Amino acid sequence: DVKVTQSSRYLVKRTGEKVFLECVQDMDHENMFWYRQDPGLGLRLIYFSYDVKMKEKGDIPEGYSVSREKKERFSLILESASTNQTSMYLCASSKKTGERQPQHFGDGTRLSIL
Amino acid sequence: AQSVTQLDSQVPVFEEAPVELRCNYSSSVSVYLFWYVQYPNQGLQLLLKYLSGSTLVESINGFEAEFNKSQTSFHLRKPSVHISDTAEYFCAVSDLSRDDKIIFGKGTRLHILP
């Protein structure tokens, strides 16, 4: 079974802090994703990576950056956290484009910015 | 661009009664369709998927969905719900040309009443 592991289930940070959310997958997937989930808004894609050091902006990249130095690890970075970034963050992974495979999700990180 | 509409944000239903969760997507030549389920305090899990072939797809826990191309719908049904089905359900779609990008609906919260 695919395992996507997010380093923290709950995280509390202060406004202005630099925040790192980590995600690791163990199935050698090429694609990795970061979403945020808010009530009534569903899932919105922040960033997507299709290979090591490769990234693509999603629908709401402002205020975020990402890093993918190794295939199995995809990090989301909040450069200067703000209260409107309080949310549930979900990481996902999938096989490369064209293989018709669904995305597999981690359990999420509930981030609170005070 | 693709979009997904889940017509009901919340659906209350009595235990052992049937349920239908509605999903419509914007028109496209060919699509892949998914239903994901999110149990409380967990990430999303794939419930079922339509890639090609039979328009009726089934999950292992009694849910089924039917792909209707003319109505651009992919409604999820279960003939008899159980309390353990309490969760949020997300319909999702991707284009064949870009199957790495999945567009999610805003979710339908299923409440099972005793």
Short mmCIF file of C-alpha atoms in Angstrom, two decimals:
data_model
loop_
_atom_site.label_atom_id
_atom_site.label_comp_id
_atom_site.label_asym_id
_atom_site.label_seq_id
_atom_site.Cartn_x
_atom_site.Cartn_y
_atom_site.Cartn_z
CA ASP A 1 0.00 0.00 0.00
CA VAL A 2 1.08 3.54 -0.74
CA LYS A 3 2.09 5.47 2.32
CA VAL A 4 2.15 9.26 2.34
CA THR A 5 3.39 10.61 5.64
CA GLN A 6 3.06 14.19 6.80
CA SER A 7 5.45 15.07 9.58
CA SER A 8 2.93 16.79 11.87
CA ARG A 9 -0.81 16.29 12.47
CA TYR A 10 -1.16 19.58 14.34
CA LEU A 11 1.04 22.66 14.28
CA VAL A 12 0.72 26.07 15.94
CA LYS A 13 2.90 28.95 14.77
CA ARG A 14 3.01 32.70 15.13
CA THR A 15 2.45 35.39 12.51
CA GLY A 16 5.62 36.16 10.62
CA GLU A 17 7.34 32.85 11.32
CA LYS A 18 8.80 30.74 8.54
CA VAL A 19 6.94 27.41 8.57
CA PHE A 20 7.98 24.11 7.00
CA LEU A 21 5.51 21.31 6.30
CA GLU A 22 7.12 18.02 5.31
CA CYS A 23 5.73 15.15 3.27
CA VAL A 24 7.32 11.80 2.43
CA GLN A 25 6.00 9.04 0.16
CA ASP A 26 7.34 5.51 -0.07
CA MET A 27 6.11 4.34 -3.50
CA ASP A 28 8.64 6.01 -5.81
CA HIS A 29 5.94 8.30 -7.23
CA GLU A 30 7.01 10.99 -9.66
CA ASN A 31 4.22 13.46 -8.86
CA MET A 32 3.65 15.15 -5.52
CA PHE A 33 1.11 17.78 -4.54
CA TRP A 34 0.25 20.22 -1.80
CA TYR A 35 -3.36 21.26 -1.22
CA ARG A 36 -5.11 23.32 1.38
CA GLN A 37 -8.59 22.37 2.54
CA ASP A 38 -11.02 24.93 3.94
CA PRO A 39 -14.69 24.46 4.89
CA GLY A 40 -16.96 25.14 1.96
CA LEU A 41 -14.06 25.56 -0.46
CA GLY A 42 -12.97 21.95 -0.90
CA LEU A 43 -9.37 21.26 -1.89
CA ARG A 44 -7.31 23.89 -3.64
CA LEU A 45 -3.97 23.08 -5.24
CA ILE A 46 -1.05 25.16 -3.97
CA TYR A 47 1.91 23.58 -5.81
CA PHE A 48 2.68 20.48 -7.79
CA SER A 49 6.00 18.75 -8.50
CA TYR A 50 6.46 16.23 -11.32
CA ASP A 51 10.13 15.47 -10.71
CA VAL A 52 13.02 16.31 -8.42
CA LYS A 53 13.66 20.06 -8.44
CA MET A 54 10.70 20.59 -10.78
CA LYS A 55 7.60 22.45 -9.68
CA GLU A 56 4.50 24.04 -11.06
CA LYS A 57 2.20 26.61 -9.50
CA GLY A 58 -1.28 25.54 -8.61
CA ASP A 59 -4.34 27.70 -8.13
CA ILE A 60 -3.26 29.52 -4.95
CA PRO A 61 0.57 29.70 -4.76
CA GLU A 62 0.80 33.19 -3.23
CA GLY A 63 2.57 33.19 0.12
CA TYR A 64 3.94 29.68 -0.36
CA SER A 65 7.01 28.04 -1.85
CA VAL A 66 8.04 24.40 -2.21
CA SER A 67 11.17 22.31 -2.28
CA ARG A 68 11.80 18.89 -3.79
CA GLU A 69 15.43 17.88 -3.40
CA LYS A 70 14.71 14.14 -3.26
CA LYS A 71 12.06 12.15 -5.09
CA GLU A 72 10.34 10.92 -1.95
CA ARG A 73 10.14 14.26 -0.11
CA PHE A 74 8.13 17.39 -0.89
CA SER A 75 8.21 20.36 1.45
CA LEU A 76 5.79 23.27 1.65
CA ILE A 77 7.19 26.52 3.00
CA LEU A 78 5.26 29.47 4.35
CA GLU A 79 7.82 32.24 4.01
CA SER A 80 6.12 34.56 6.52
CA ALA A 81 3.06 32.98 8.05
CA SER A 82 -0.16 34.97 8.23
CA THR A 83 -3.45 34.24 9.98
CA ASN A 84 -5.23 33.62 6.66
CA GLN A 85 -2.97 30.62 6.16
CA THR A 86 -4.62 28.84 9.06
CA SER A 87 -5.97 25.72 7.37
CA MET A 88 -5.73 21.97 6.85
CA TYR A 89 -2.85 21.11 4.51
CA LEU A 90 -2.91 17.86 2.56
CA CYS A 91 -0.02 16.26 0.70
CA ALA A 92 -0.60 13.74 -2.10
CA SER A 93 1.44 11.70 -4.54
CA SER A 94 0.80 9.80 -7.77
CA LYS A 95 2.62 8.02 -10.57
CA LYS A 96 3.78 10.08 -13.52
CA THR A 97 1.45 11.75 -15.97
CA GLY A 98 -0.17 9.39 -18.44
CA GLU A 99 -0.31 6.36 -16.16
CA ARG A 100 -3.95 6.98 -15.20
CA GLN A 101 -3.32 6.53 -11.51
CA PRO A 102 -5.19 8.31 -8.72
CA GLN A 103 -3.60 10.47 -6.09
CA HIS A 104 -2.81 9.07 -2.65
CA PHE A 105 -3.15 11.37 0.35
CA GLY A 106 -1.52 11.81 3.72
CA ASP A 107 -3.57 12.38 6.88
CA GLY A 108 -3.12 16.14 6.76
CA THR A 109 -1.52 18.83 8.92
CA ARG A 110 -3.87 21.16 10.72
CA LEU A 111 -1.95 24.44 10.92
CA SER A 112 -2.97 27.32 13.17
CA ILE A 113 -1.29 30.71 12.80
CA LEU A 114 -1.75 32.94 15.85
CA ALA B 1 -10.89 24.44 -17.64
CA GLN B 2 -12.62 21.60 -15.92
CA SER B 3 -14.89 22.23 -12.96
CA VAL B 4 -16.85 19.98 -10.61
CA THR B 5 -20.15 20.79 -8.92
CA GLN B 6 -21.38 18.86 -5.94
CA LEU B 7 -24.95 20.01 -5.61
CA ASP B 8 -25.39 19.30 -1.91
CA SER B 9 -23.02 20.49 0.81
CA GLN B 10 -24.71 18.28 3.41
CA VAL B 11 -26.96 15.23 3.14
CA PRO B 12 -28.74 13.80 6.20
CA VAL B 13 -30.05 10.27 5.86
CA PHE B 14 -31.38 7.64 8.24
CA GLU B 15 -29.34 4.51 8.87
CA GLU B 16 -30.19 1.68 6.44
CA ALA B 17 -31.85 4.13 4.01
CA PRO B 18 -30.52 4.65 0.46
CA VAL B 19 -28.45 7.70 -0.45
CA GLU B 20 -27.37 9.52 -3.59
CA LEU B 21 -24.63 12.15 -3.63
CA ARG B 22 -24.75 14.20 -6.80
CA CYS B 23 -21.81 15.30 -8.91
CA ASN B 24 -21.69 17.13 -12.24
CA TYR B 25 -18.59 18.16 -14.18
CA SER B 26 -18.09 20.60 -17.01
CA SER B 27 -18.04 19.11 -20.46
CA SER B 28 -14.90 17.70 -21.94
CA VAL B 29 -14.06 15.20 -24.66
CA SER B 30 -12.75 12.54 -22.31
CA VAL B 31 -12.32 12.53 -18.57
CA TYR B 32 -11.35 10.39 -15.65
CA LEU B 33 -13.69 10.56 -12.66
CA PHE B 34 -13.14 9.79 -8.99
CA TRP B 35 -14.91 9.74 -5.67
CA TYR B 36 -12.79 10.22 -2.56
CA VAL B 37 -13.94 9.85 1.06
CA GLN B 38 -12.57 11.69 4.08
CA TYR B 39 -13.36 10.25 7.49
CA PRO B 40 -13.06 12.59 10.50
CA ASN B 41 -9.46 13.69 11.20
CA GLN B 42 -8.07 11.77 8.25
CA GLY B 43 -6.83 12.46 4.74
CA LEU B 44 -8.69 11.57 1.57
CA GLN B 45 -9.01 7.93 0.49
CA LEU B 46 -9.95 6.81 -3.00
CA LEU B 47 -13.43 5.27 -2.95
CA LEU B 48 -13.84 4.43 -6.63
CA LYS B 49 -12.76 5.59 -10.07
CA TYR B 50 -13.92 5.60 -13.67
CA LEU B 51 -11.18 5.45 -16.28
CA SER B 52 -12.87 3.63 -19.19
CA GLY B 53 -15.08 0.64 -19.95
CA SER B 54 -18.22 -0.09 -17.95
CA THR B 55 -20.01 3.10 -16.91
CA LEU B 56 -20.99 1.57 -13.56
CA VAL B 57 -18.17 1.30 -11.05
CA GLU B 58 -18.32 -0.17 -7.57
CA SER B 59 -16.36 0.11 -4.34
CA ILE B 60 -15.64 -2.67 -1.86
CA ASN B 61 -17.95 -1.20 0.79
CA GLY B 62 -21.17 -1.11 -1.23
CA PHE B 63 -20.98 2.28 -2.96
CA GLU B 64 -21.41 2.59 -6.72
CA ALA B 65 -21.26 5.43 -9.22
CA GLU B 66 -22.43 5.69 -12.77
CA PHE B 67 -20.72 7.72 -15.46
CA ASN B 68 -23.33 9.49 -17.60
CA LYS B 69 -21.63 11.24 -20.49
CA SER B 70 -24.74 12.92 -21.89
CA GLN B 71 -25.58 14.47 -18.53
CA THR B 72 -21.94 14.98 -17.51
CA SER B 73 -22.70 13.40 -14.17
CA PHE B 74 -21.05 10.87 -11.86
CA HIS B 75 -23.49 10.42 -8.98
CA LEU B 76 -22.55 8.22 -6.01
CA ARG B 77 -25.13 5.84 -4.56
CA LYS B 78 -25.48 3.32 -1.78
CA PRO B 79 -28.65 1.24 -1.26
CA SER B 80 -28.34 1.07 2.55
CA VAL B 81 -26.05 3.32 4.60
CA HIS B 82 -24.38 2.49 7.89
CA ILE B 83 -23.26 4.78 10.69
CA SER B 84 -19.67 4.10 9.64
CA ASP B 85 -20.36 5.86 6.31
CA THR B 86 -20.39 9.21 8.13
CA ALA B 87 -17.76 11.20 6.25
CA GLU B 88 -17.19 13.90 3.67
CA TYR B 89 -17.27 12.78 0.06
CA PHE B 90 -15.40 14.52 -2.75
CA CYS B 91 -16.06 14.10 -6.44
CA ALA B 92 -13.06 14.77 -8.70
CA VAL B 93 -12.28 14.92 -12.43
CA SER B 94 -9.20 15.04 -14.61
CA ASP B 95 -8.72 15.40 -18.36
CA LEU B 96 -7.15 12.54 -20.27
CA SER B 97 -4.63 14.98 -21.66
CA ARG B 98 -3.48 16.03 -18.21
CA ASP B 99 -4.32 13.22 -15.82
CA ASP B 100 -1.89 14.49 -13.19
CA LYS B 101 -4.15 17.48 -12.46
CA ILE B 102 -7.29 16.55 -10.56
CA ILE B 103 -10.04 19.08 -9.95
CA PHE B 104 -12.03 18.48 -6.78
CA GLY B 105 -15.57 19.42 -5.91
CA LYS B 106 -16.28 21.24 -2.67
CA GLY B 107 -17.44 18.10 -0.91
CA THR B 108 -20.67 16.67 0.48
CA ARG B 109 -20.90 15.88 4.15
CA LEU B 110 -22.95 12.74 4.76
CA HIS B 111 -24.73 12.63 8.13
CA ILE B 112 -26.16 9.29 9.16
CA LEU B 113 -29.12 9.61 11.54
CA PRO B 114 -29.84 6.77 14.00
#
